[in-house]
DNA sequence: CTCAAAATGAGTTGCGTACCTCAAAACACC
DNA sequence: GGTGTTTTGAGGTACGCAACTCATTTTGAG
């Protein structure tokens, strides 16, 4: 009737006895310190495996003394999504300090590869882990690899750099997100035919590029009556997004759909309103105070949402697990894509 | 440019000095042990507050010595959703044993209040925490309260008993889930009018009752052309669900919609197929191997999903936080309602 | 003021690991 | 066989807290 899910609680001492070696040797093996014969290493590891021994994480944490420091490298400027991530990290502060973890926010211009790379290089050595909203660019990739080589655990957040040796990516599958956006725009436009506009922050941000890719994929294959206009770049800024979109709306009277890939949503909405074009099907990202209002007003038709709280917490948990050498609960840290419309606003 | 989110790392000794008392007194206050004047208590608490002191969780965990034991009281019988919860708990086993936590599964007949209550009473004293899929019944409520009084932390899982003194509920808002189901059935039925059937496990399970309530609410207010038939009870068993539904389908030729509130989905699907009525809009719960297939086959039209992995992990985390006296990250532990249709099967 | 009860201080032990030192043993090489 | 090097053992200290004992001080009631 009752079935237990955990092993018994052995200690290092038990493993030492099992393997017929001293505590010191087990310690050397566990932390792959030098000075142990390969044969002995194997014997110790066998004993660990055999008993599926797990070091007591609390004891390990206590013994190491120093606190762990993590840095979150995030875009400077007023990006609501990023502000939410910060806010959720703030809510964790009791949790963090009970574990003697410190999390520092580093604001930088993530749109400029050299600036971002320099910000990353500057962190080297000071931190146990770094979470970064990363532009996919060779110099950024190099900076990430340097951090990894220096022993720092690195996770990419929201936007990935898969060609780097980062340990983990915390964020959604952006191609799938783009596909979802495409399907939504297509379905919501309905029978009408016409043009579809795309506003992105930068095509250098991998998340944006991937979303655009997925979006175009769906548009091409499933909605041949809609033609997609060249991508506008608004650098996730309201003013800039508004300007470029306003100009486009002026030139094309037959725009029926709009996909806003990143931030700058306020500017996009303003351009639509000012042009009297709120009939345009408008799909964007993230549920914020602003997008919530736009959805309720009917200016925006759907938001593709990734839970920022989940991303913030997942990034911390993953960095911590990496630093401790614990396995990552992949299922837990996976970020899902949510479709939010007026009727199911959370 | 960099902003830190955590306090400095004080220790109990620092608090003792601050408050002008000894370590022993701080310890007494922290664990509300007797023998401290109210005035002194206040002084110590003030010092703790003032420095937003957090005891080092690793040190506390190490010092208490004994491992924590949690029990999960779950329905016996082959309920796929519950099996998934068990499976996800299994995936956590390394995580659990690194923290010296043991989780035991206790299978019982959650549909029989006295049996369930007895199972709960039997756990008293042996466990630090209990997660229970609970029937809302006075004797179950009493059993939960007894556990709480004995110092055991109790969370209700999937189905709540809000009138009890359980510490937390891990599960979705079932009224909202029922409303969502109602909206889906209504929209997917479209212009047709006719009758709508409901199959539930038991109306005594609060989750089922609440879903039905929400469902009826939406049907009444938004879909007046659809009339809801009396609820069938299938006790979450395939055979029984099939029988009761088959009989109903025989009596009513104009059934256009069906809401399966709990498990027994296989039986429900079989009744529909055997009666040649797969045109009926069928909305159910949970994404399992079975419902996935039914969705792909078009037998089922939508599934309301709550992530079982998330529920399992949240229950463990909440029990652990409660046992340690840590705050609960409510945002993190909240379970969301997902709508899953053929096109967005995860 | 006296005396018992209540409150507090001072101290100890142990939890399981990390990290360190130093000495002893085993080994490889010539 | 002797040398130097590598490997291993033995042991200690520290981490921050829980939980305990026992002595001492303070308090309040009479």
XYZ file of C-alpha atoms (C1' of nucleotides) in Angstrom:
752
model
C 0.000 0.000 0.000
C 2.856 2.365 0.708
C 5.744 2.650 -1.674
C 8.821 4.704 -0.965
C 10.557 6.771 -3.584
C 13.898 7.466 -1.969
C 17.095 5.659 -1.173
C 18.512 5.264 2.286
C 20.677 7.998 3.721
C 24.296 6.995 3.439
C 27.226 9.297 4.089
C 30.640 9.693 2.588
C 32.034 7.594 5.384
C 29.872 4.654 4.320
C 31.080 4.986 0.765
C 34.682 5.079 1.941
C 34.198 1.890 3.896
C 32.429 0.215 0.950
C 35.209 1.110 -1.440
C 37.915 0.201 1.041
C 39.520 3.626 0.921
C 39.730 6.615 3.208
C 37.444 9.599 3.368
C 40.122 11.744 1.790
C 40.221 9.578 -1.299
C 36.474 9.610 -1.708
C 36.634 13.360 -1.430
C 39.319 13.501 -4.107
C 37.239 11.400 -6.453
C 34.053 13.336 -5.787
C 35.684 16.621 -6.687
C 37.935 15.131 -9.330
C 41.034 16.315 -7.641
C 44.288 14.834 -8.865
C 46.353 12.163 -7.212
C 44.132 9.118 -7.390
C 44.906 6.052 -9.456
C 42.332 5.399 -12.224
C 41.667 2.011 -10.731
C 40.849 3.514 -7.348
C 38.648 6.130 -8.940
C 36.650 3.360 -10.521
C 36.286 1.506 -7.247
C 34.971 4.582 -5.507
C 32.595 5.467 -8.298
C 31.321 1.925 -8.315
C 30.536 2.163 -4.620
C 28.722 5.457 -5.215
C 26.720 4.011 -8.076
C 25.963 0.792 -6.289
C 24.344 2.653 -3.414
C 23.046 5.466 -5.588
C 24.683 7.748 -3.108
C 23.791 11.426 -3.125
C 25.873 13.847 -1.080
C 23.728 15.682 1.419
C 23.185 18.974 -0.340
C 22.695 20.878 2.908
C 25.960 19.638 4.349
C 27.820 20.423 1.152
C 26.348 23.883 1.023
C 27.256 24.585 4.614
C 30.761 23.283 4.306
C 31.742 25.324 1.305
C 31.309 28.515 3.270
C 31.313 31.141 0.563
C 28.006 32.300 -0.796
C 27.241 31.870 -4.461
C 26.924 34.909 -6.675
C 24.800 34.986 -9.783
C 24.494 37.806 -12.304
C 21.556 38.510 -14.585
C 22.607 40.431 -17.670
C 19.509 42.156 -18.996
C 18.648 44.862 -21.510
C 18.831 48.392 -20.222
C 15.857 50.603 -20.898
C 12.211 50.192 -19.940
C 11.311 46.785 -21.336
C 8.215 45.617 -19.418
C 8.977 41.941 -19.834
C 12.432 42.373 -18.410
C 11.054 44.484 -15.587
C 8.736 41.647 -14.724
C 11.639 39.250 -14.554
C 13.384 41.615 -12.182
C 10.266 41.953 -10.099
C 9.910 38.198 -9.756
C 13.539 37.881 -8.750
C 12.803 40.453 -6.091
C 9.966 38.303 -4.767
C 12.449 35.484 -4.301
C 14.722 37.492 -2.071
C 13.845 35.625 1.119
C 14.307 32.331 -0.686
C 17.634 33.502 -2.032
C 19.046 34.802 1.184
C 17.994 31.704 3.116
C 20.297 29.866 0.742
C 22.990 32.507 0.896
C 22.625 33.245 -2.792
C 23.116 36.671 -4.215
C 21.629 37.751 -7.510
C 22.786 40.927 -9.164
C 21.212 42.667 -12.099
C 23.519 43.997 -14.769
C 21.883 46.279 -17.304
C 23.539 46.610 -20.666
C 22.820 47.278 -24.301
C 22.058 43.777 -25.487
C 21.538 45.034 -29.023
C 25.174 45.971 -29.426
C 27.319 42.837 -29.654
C 30.553 44.473 -28.592
C 28.975 46.203 -25.610
C 27.254 43.003 -24.546
C 30.415 40.973 -24.999
C 32.363 43.484 -22.948
C 29.762 43.357 -20.179
C 30.067 39.604 -20.086
C 33.862 39.619 -20.084
C 33.767 42.052 -17.183
C 31.944 39.477 -15.063
C 34.611 36.833 -15.401
C 35.831 35.368 -12.159
C 33.447 37.276 -9.947
C 30.414 35.098 -10.382
C 29.472 31.471 -9.999
C 26.744 31.792 -12.587
C 25.491 34.179 -15.225
C 22.100 34.411 -16.906
C 22.126 36.502 -20.039
C 19.608 37.754 -22.562
C 21.910 37.188 -25.460
C 22.324 38.484 -28.948
C 23.533 35.731 -31.238
C 26.794 37.162 -32.550
C 30.320 35.760 -32.775
C 31.780 38.117 -30.192
C 28.980 37.352 -27.755
C 29.462 33.664 -28.377
C 33.158 34.050 -27.625
C 32.434 35.947 -24.433
C 30.067 33.222 -23.290
C 32.614 30.531 -24.050
C 35.243 32.438 -22.104
C 32.966 32.545 -19.089
C 32.315 28.827 -19.375
C 36.038 28.139 -19.635
C 36.605 30.181 -16.499
C 34.265 27.828 -14.667
C 31.272 30.107 -14.576
C 27.911 28.465 -15.226
C 26.068 30.224 -18.029
C 22.431 30.073 -19.012
C 20.918 32.018 -21.842
C 17.619 33.622 -20.994
C 14.743 34.309 -23.402
C 17.106 34.419 -26.381
C 19.555 31.592 -27.009
C 23.046 31.300 -28.452
C 23.009 27.612 -29.298
C 26.389 27.649 -30.986
C 28.038 28.704 -27.735
C 28.890 26.287 -24.963
C 26.320 27.778 -22.557
C 25.125 25.147 -20.123
C 21.416 25.676 -20.552
C 18.776 27.752 -22.275
C 15.826 29.024 -20.282
C 13.120 30.201 -22.608
C 10.536 29.110 -25.066
C 10.982 27.429 -28.404
C 10.829 30.626 -30.395
C 10.220 28.982 -33.736
C 7.143 27.339 -32.261
C 6.128 30.683 -30.797
C 6.424 32.301 -34.216
C 4.413 29.500 -35.756
C 1.742 29.971 -33.137
C 1.663 33.692 -33.866
C 1.368 32.945 -37.574
C -1.498 30.537 -37.056
C -3.281 33.082 -34.878
C -2.881 35.954 -37.323
C -4.002 33.744 -40.183
C -7.055 32.363 -38.424
C -8.111 35.688 -36.965
C -7.772 37.521 -40.275
C -10.254 34.992 -41.565
C -11.399 35.219 -45.167
C -9.785 38.557 -45.943
C -6.664 38.706 -48.037
C -3.979 41.363 -47.890
C -0.591 42.159 -46.407
C 0.930 41.269 -43.084
C 3.528 43.428 -41.323
C 6.211 42.327 -38.911
C 7.869 44.586 -36.336
C 10.881 43.162 -34.551
C 13.486 44.491 -32.139
C 16.454 43.238 -34.079
C 16.963 40.299 -36.367
C 20.254 39.730 -34.591
C 18.424 38.668 -31.466
C 18.017 35.005 -32.056
C 14.640 34.843 -30.382
C 13.304 37.454 -32.778
C 14.866 35.840 -35.814
C 13.447 32.462 -34.874
C 9.996 33.809 -34.236
C 10.039 35.491 -37.625
C 11.199 32.272 -39.208
C 8.374 30.295 -37.650
C 5.873 32.979 -38.498
C 6.874 33.064 -42.152
C 6.835 29.307 -42.308
C 3.200 29.149 -41.301
C 2.180 32.104 -43.416
C 3.735 30.594 -46.496
C 2.334 27.129 -46.058
C -1.070 27.758 -44.570
C -2.134 31.251 -45.573
C -1.151 31.811 -49.190
C -3.635 34.675 -49.504
C -1.602 36.787 -47.118
C 1.666 38.328 -48.225
C 4.276 39.182 -45.625
C 6.048 42.539 -45.851
C 9.761 42.962 -45.070
C 10.556 43.027 -41.369
C 10.721 46.425 -39.643
C 13.287 46.893 -36.895
C 12.210 48.940 -33.884
C 14.946 47.922 -31.439
C 12.251 47.185 -28.870
C 11.754 50.929 -28.426
C 8.325 52.516 -28.516
C 9.235 55.633 -30.492
C 11.201 53.876 -33.128
C 8.651 51.106 -33.543
C 5.909 53.672 -33.914
C 7.783 55.624 -36.565
C 8.693 52.711 -38.792
C 5.243 51.200 -38.538
C 3.465 54.504 -39.174
C 5.445 54.956 -42.343
C 4.590 51.431 -43.500
C 0.894 51.843 -42.747
C 0.947 55.011 -44.820
C 2.369 53.182 -47.786
C 0.131 50.098 -47.623
C -3.595 50.492 -47.238
C -4.210 46.757 -47.423
C -2.410 45.644 -44.286
C -4.729 43.217 -42.472
C -2.385 41.630 -40.007
C 0.523 42.632 -37.807
C 2.965 40.590 -35.764
C 4.984 42.456 -33.168
C 7.871 40.152 -32.411
C 9.415 41.866 -29.388
C 8.754 44.839 -27.148
C 7.898 48.380 -28.243
C 4.265 47.355 -28.089
C 3.114 50.760 -26.933
C 4.557 52.377 -30.034
C 3.053 49.769 -32.302
C -0.368 50.242 -30.752
C -0.066 54.008 -31.068
C 0.816 53.785 -34.749
C -2.214 51.566 -35.351
C -4.548 53.822 -33.389
C -3.254 57.028 -34.908
C -3.706 55.583 -38.357
C -7.223 54.493 -37.443
C -6.353 50.921 -38.208
C -7.392 48.996 -35.126
C -9.189 46.559 -37.391
C -5.774 45.146 -38.233
C -5.279 41.781 -36.536
C -2.521 42.480 -34.020
C -0.652 39.645 -32.372
C 2.229 40.316 -30.020
C 4.131 38.875 -27.101
C 3.895 38.835 -23.339
C 1.172 39.755 -20.909
C 2.019 43.055 -19.266
C -0.072 45.867 -17.883
C 0.010 47.387 -21.340
C -0.807 44.349 -23.438
C -3.539 43.434 -20.984
C -5.169 46.796 -21.600
C -4.710 46.520 -25.343
C -6.295 43.086 -25.351
C -9.266 44.322 -23.363
C -9.630 47.323 -25.669
C -9.561 45.068 -28.693
C -6.534 46.829 -30.153
C -4.509 43.694 -29.669
C -6.039 40.348 -30.559
C -3.751 37.848 -28.944
C -0.548 37.682 -26.942
C 1.924 34.855 -27.021
C 3.008 34.590 -23.433
C 5.910 33.057 -21.657
C 5.622 33.229 -17.918
C 8.312 35.689 -16.791
C 8.111 34.534 -13.202
C 8.754 30.998 -14.288
C 11.692 32.111 -16.421
C 13.256 34.051 -13.591
C 12.907 31.225 -11.116
C 13.955 28.587 -13.604
C 17.114 30.526 -14.420
C 18.038 30.729 -10.743
C 17.258 27.083 -10.101
C 19.207 25.951 -13.132
C 22.234 28.057 -12.206
C 22.087 26.696 -8.681
C 21.774 23.104 -9.821
C 24.671 23.577 -12.226
C 26.823 25.149 -9.541
C 26.067 22.330 -7.143
C 26.544 19.670 -9.769
C 22.990 18.496 -9.316
C 20.912 17.177 -12.204
C 18.467 19.615 -13.766
C 14.788 18.762 -13.706
C 14.264 19.418 -17.395
C 10.539 18.980 -17.286
C 10.310 21.519 -14.494
C 12.468 24.133 -16.154
C 10.824 23.940 -19.540
C 9.011 27.149 -20.445
C 5.676 26.752 -22.135
C 4.034 28.886 -24.787
C 0.697 30.279 -23.705
C -1.909 31.846 -25.918
C -3.653 34.679 -24.158
C -6.704 36.338 -25.577
C -9.220 38.637 -24.042
C -11.245 35.798 -22.542
C -8.489 33.951 -20.799
C -6.388 36.779 -19.456
C -4.708 35.490 -16.318
C 24.488 49.452 -13.261
C 24.511 46.499 -10.936
C 21.874 46.086 -8.301
C 21.908 43.375 -5.684
C 18.799 41.591 -4.600
C 19.890 39.957 -1.383
C 20.679 40.934 2.153
C 24.020 40.328 3.829
C 24.663 37.020 5.476
C 24.155 37.384 9.193
C 24.056 34.517 11.643
C 22.133 33.794 14.780
C 25.065 35.039 16.778
C 24.775 38.465 15.175
C 21.091 38.598 16.023
C 21.830 37.623 19.595
C 24.339 40.436 19.911
C 21.937 42.908 18.290
C 19.135 41.994 20.628
C 21.414 41.914 23.647
C 20.530 38.336 24.517
C 22.234 34.986 24.315
C 22.131 32.482 21.492
C 19.923 30.233 23.573
C 17.262 32.885 23.859
C 17.279 33.596 20.152
C 16.876 29.905 19.573
C 13.940 29.798 21.991
C 12.235 32.649 20.187
C 12.923 31.238 16.748
C 11.301 27.937 17.612
C 8.725 29.458 19.924
C 9.852 27.448 22.835
C 8.538 28.530 26.235
C 10.395 30.454 28.876
C 10.935 33.827 27.292
C 9.327 37.029 28.475
C 7.024 38.616 25.889
C 9.126 41.729 26.013
C 12.298 39.799 25.196
C 10.543 37.961 22.418
C 9.694 41.281 20.901
C 13.249 42.542 21.164
C 14.593 39.468 19.402
C 11.978 39.585 16.690
C 12.724 43.234 16.148
C 16.380 42.444 15.609
C 15.448 39.712 13.163
C 13.127 42.030 11.267
C 15.518 44.926 11.299
C 18.193 42.889 9.576
C 15.718 40.819 7.582
C 17.591 37.861 8.927
C 17.023 34.472 7.339
C 18.384 31.379 9.060
C 20.718 29.499 6.764
C 18.453 26.758 5.475
C 21.348 24.383 4.842
C 22.625 24.716 8.374
C 19.174 24.247 9.833
C 18.554 21.224 7.689
C 21.847 19.677 8.656
C 21.395 20.347 12.331
C 17.987 18.811 12.700
C 19.352 15.414 11.789
C 16.209 13.448 11.111
C 15.035 13.203 7.527
C 11.622 14.505 6.624
C 8.913 12.094 5.560
C 6.062 13.045 3.296
C 3.099 10.928 2.277
C 1.011 11.262 -0.867
C -2.468 9.864 -0.402
C -3.802 9.057 -3.843
C -6.693 7.154 -5.384
C -6.155 3.454 -5.847
C -6.966 2.040 -9.247
C -5.607 2.895 -12.665
C -6.202 6.634 -12.940
C -3.808 7.924 -15.617
C -3.562 11.389 -14.156
C -2.571 10.051 -10.776
C -0.099 7.677 -12.394
C 1.523 10.655 -14.044
C 1.870 12.388 -10.710
C 3.559 9.290 -9.334
C 5.838 9.117 -12.352
C 6.937 12.714 -11.922
C 7.622 12.138 -8.248
C 9.799 9.247 -9.341
C 11.784 11.559 -11.595
C 12.551 13.708 -8.589
C 14.115 10.904 -6.619
C 17.684 12.194 -6.922
C 16.505 15.653 -5.911
C 14.646 14.200 -2.974
C 17.401 12.026 -1.659
C 19.998 14.794 -1.946
C 17.780 16.623 0.526
C 17.164 13.549 2.637
C 13.456 13.669 1.919
C 11.355 10.583 1.645
C 8.077 10.511 -0.227
C 5.741 7.608 0.162
C 2.686 6.835 -1.900
C -0.405 5.676 -0.057
C -3.170 4.308 -2.259
C -6.680 4.399 -0.905
C -10.292 4.632 -1.957
C -10.697 8.393 -2.048
C -14.351 8.015 -2.994
C -15.280 6.500 0.353
C -15.100 9.178 3.060
C -14.660 6.791 5.957
C -11.960 4.791 4.221
C -10.119 7.960 3.235
C -10.472 9.419 6.711
C -9.138 6.219 8.227
C -6.168 6.251 5.864
C -5.381 9.776 6.926
C -5.739 9.047 10.629
C -3.376 6.150 10.206
C -0.632 8.510 9.071
C -0.711 10.622 12.193
C 2.606 11.130 13.866
C 4.640 9.273 11.271
C 4.919 12.034 8.714
C 6.068 15.607 8.547
C 3.756 16.335 5.658
C 0.833 14.820 3.808
C -0.524 15.580 0.348
C -3.988 14.220 -0.211
C -6.449 14.020 -3.081
C -9.387 14.728 -0.873
C -13.086 14.132 -0.923
C -14.915 17.032 0.695
C -16.771 15.324 3.520
C -17.056 16.049 7.248
C -15.126 13.002 8.328
C -12.324 13.747 5.882
C -12.267 17.332 7.061
C -11.977 16.114 10.639
C -9.155 13.758 9.723
C -7.270 16.580 8.031
C -7.745 18.837 11.020
C -6.469 16.114 13.311
C -3.324 15.815 11.233
C -2.833 19.556 11.331
C -3.311 19.596 15.091
C -0.702 16.883 15.421
C 1.774 19.197 13.693
C 1.699 17.535 10.302
C 1.704 19.866 7.323
C -1.188 19.098 5.010
C -1.773 20.122 1.422
C -4.764 19.114 -0.606
C -3.930 18.021 -4.108
C -6.136 18.386 -7.190
C -9.293 18.473 -5.072
C -9.595 20.835 -2.138
C -11.281 20.802 1.254
C -11.389 24.518 1.910
C -13.367 24.213 5.137
C -10.562 22.218 6.707
C -7.475 23.789 8.177
C -5.171 22.342 5.495
C -2.178 24.592 4.973
C -2.330 24.852 1.217
C -4.168 23.698 -1.875
C -2.175 22.614 -4.898
C -4.422 22.474 -7.907
C -6.347 24.514 -10.365
C -9.293 26.765 -9.772
C -11.875 24.163 -10.657
C -14.737 26.570 -11.099
C -12.707 28.401 -13.711
C -11.834 25.070 -15.309
C -15.512 24.183 -15.514
C -16.274 27.577 -17.002
C -13.565 27.057 -19.576
C -15.007 23.675 -20.432
C -18.441 25.234 -20.767
C -17.198 27.966 -23.060
C -15.423 25.386 -25.214
C -18.410 23.087 -25.521
C -20.646 26.040 -26.312
C -18.386 27.548 -28.944
C -17.532 24.242 -30.571
C -21.157 23.142 -30.761
C -21.693 26.309 -32.738
C -25.154 27.032 -34.076
C -26.699 23.690 -33.217
C -29.065 23.409 -30.304
C -29.727 20.335 -28.213
C -28.722 18.656 -24.986
C -25.439 18.498 -23.155
C -24.407 15.584 -20.959
C -22.059 15.618 -17.982
C -20.168 12.588 -16.691
C -18.407 13.017 -13.351
C -16.581 10.738 -10.945
C -18.492 11.807 -7.903
C -20.194 15.015 -6.926
C -18.656 14.565 -3.513
C -15.223 15.261 -4.923
C -15.031 18.977 -4.604
C -13.054 19.406 -7.792
C -15.771 17.673 -9.757
C -18.572 19.574 -8.067
C -16.850 22.883 -8.720
C -16.183 22.092 -12.342
C -19.813 21.185 -12.814
C -20.835 24.399 -11.122
C -18.660 26.482 -13.393
C -19.777 24.565 -16.430
C -23.440 25.064 -15.645
C -22.850 28.735 -14.929
C -21.499 29.342 -18.416
C -24.034 27.144 -20.130
C -26.887 28.953 -18.435
C -25.644 32.444 -19.082
C -24.017 32.153 -22.475
C -25.600 29.213 -24.260
C -29.317 29.243 -23.580
C -29.989 27.035 -26.605
C -28.246 24.135 -24.921
C -29.929 22.276 -22.084
C -27.805 20.428 -19.581
C -28.892 16.934 -18.544
C -28.523 15.671 -14.955
C -24.997 14.662 -13.989
C -24.025 11.019 -14.436
C -21.670 9.494 -11.874
C -19.047 7.094 -13.151
C -16.696 7.051 -10.159
C -13.804 7.689 -12.531
C -14.085 4.097 -13.732
C -14.170 3.229 -17.417
C -16.806 0.495 -17.244
C -19.212 2.380 -15.088
C -18.813 5.607 -17.078
C -19.449 3.738 -20.279
C -22.587 2.093 -18.959
C -24.242 5.192 -17.604
C -23.391 7.220 -20.677
C -24.518 4.519 -23.103
C -27.872 4.405 -21.398
C -28.209 8.180 -21.603
C -27.225 8.304 -25.265
C -29.902 5.704 -25.951
C -32.562 7.819 -24.315
C -31.584 11.156 -25.900
C -30.938 11.381 -29.629
C -30.310 15.125 -29.492
C -27.186 15.187 -27.351
C -24.717 17.557 -29.047
C -22.190 18.122 -26.289
C -20.503 16.146 -23.541
C -18.348 17.198 -20.636
C -16.375 14.485 -18.921
C -15.442 16.000 -15.578
C -12.990 13.431 -14.270
C -11.335 10.219 -15.379
C -13.023 7.224 -16.998
C -12.342 8.840 -20.331
C -11.795 5.535 -22.077
C -15.273 4.378 -21.139
C -16.815 7.657 -22.207
C -15.095 7.499 -25.570
C -16.181 3.905 -26.054
C -19.801 4.740 -25.326
C -19.670 7.549 -27.872
C -17.996 5.403 -30.523
C -20.253 2.406 -29.969
C -23.288 4.616 -30.302
C -21.855 6.114 -33.477
C -21.962 9.558 -31.949
C -18.472 10.959 -32.412
C -20.031 14.094 -33.820
C -20.872 15.000 -30.214
C -18.564 17.767 -28.969
C -16.540 16.048 -26.292
C -14.508 18.057 -23.801
C -12.615 16.370 -21.010
C -9.669 16.773 -18.715
C -5.966 16.052 -18.728
C -3.508 15.160 -21.444
C -2.656 11.483 -21.184
C -1.686 8.866 -23.730
C -5.367 8.148 -24.131
C -6.728 11.666 -24.426
C -3.897 12.507 -26.778
C -5.026 9.735 -29.086
C -8.672 10.707 -28.779
C -7.834 14.305 -29.647
C -5.872 13.232 -32.715
C -8.682 10.931 -33.776
C -11.178 13.722 -33.407
C -13.244 11.777 -30.885
C -12.335 14.317 -28.244
C -12.393 18.009 -29.130
C -10.517 19.632 -26.289
C -8.833 18.753 -23.022
C -8.577 21.020 -20.041
C -5.129 20.317 -18.740
C -3.348 20.867 -15.497
C 0.307 19.967 -15.596
C 0.672 16.880 -13.395
C 4.417 17.283 -13.164
C 3.982 20.775 -11.877
C 1.406 19.616 -9.353
C 3.645 16.876 -8.053
C 6.655 19.143 -7.692
C 4.618 21.987 -6.268
C 3.140 19.711 -3.619
C 6.605 18.587 -2.554
C 8.007 22.101 -2.541
C 5.072 23.447 -0.566
C 5.289 20.677 2.017
C 8.996 21.276 2.346
C 8.603 25.029 2.698
C 5.881 24.541 5.293
C 7.983 22.074 7.239
C 10.936 24.425 7.217
C 8.833 27.433 8.071
C 9.844 29.133 4.855
C 7.467 31.368 2.927
C 5.706 29.802 -0.035
C 6.282 31.288 -3.472
C 2.588 31.511 -4.321
C 3.151 32.597 -7.870
C 5.414 29.642 -8.450
C 3.102 27.073 -6.934
C -0.019 28.254 -8.696
C -1.336 25.707 -11.190
C -2.581 27.073 -14.469
C -5.421 25.888 -16.659
C -4.319 24.940 -20.142
C -6.541 24.403 -23.128
C -5.233 21.628 -25.321
C -6.675 20.909 -28.727
C -5.406 18.829 -31.568
C -3.193 21.605 -32.886
C -1.360 22.505 -29.723
C -0.816 19.109 -28.169
C 2.346 19.393 -26.093
C 12.689 40.824 52.602
C 12.282 35.873 51.336
C 11.710 32.259 48.401
C 10.138 29.737 44.598
C 9.320 30.136 39.855
C 10.467 32.050 35.677
C 13.810 33.790 32.552
C 18.226 33.889 30.726
C 23.207 32.894 29.892
C 26.893 29.949 28.828
C 28.280 26.131 27.058
C 28.382 21.532 24.594
C 27.567 18.220 20.994
C 26.610 16.712 16.478
C 24.814 16.973 11.691
C 27.794 15.694 6.730
C 30.586 17.783 3.947
C 34.710 20.782 2.008
C 39.249 21.730 2.323
C 43.546 21.421 4.228
C 48.050 19.371 6.138
C 51.325 15.959 7.000
C 53.023 11.474 7.197
C 53.153 6.883 5.497
C 52.837 3.600 2.005
C 53.045 2.029 -2.676
C 54.949 2.469 -6.907
C 58.109 3.353 -11.036
C 62.504 3.833 -12.724
C 67.339 3.180 -13.120
C 68.504 -1.570 -3.844
C 67.967 3.063 -3.751
C 65.769 7.075 -5.417
C 62.135 10.132 -6.282
C 57.350 10.417 -7.318
C 52.700 9.221 -6.855
C 49.068 7.620 -4.177
C 46.749 6.989 0.022
C 45.552 7.456 4.982
C 44.625 9.875 9.141
C 43.228 13.649 11.150
C 41.742 18.273 12.010
C 38.932 22.534 11.444
C 35.094 25.027 10.009
C 30.420 25.947 8.344
C 25.482 27.673 11.093
C 22.170 25.858 13.430
C 19.174 22.545 16.633
C 18.762 20.745 20.786
C 20.096 20.020 25.011
C 21.999 20.749 30.074
C 22.951 23.237 33.962
C 24.086 27.276 36.445
C 22.836 31.879 37.326
C 20.067 35.895 37.415
C 15.725 38.202 37.533
C 11.045 38.523 38.761
C 6.848 38.576 41.323
C 4.017 36.962 45.103
C 3.473 36.834 49.836
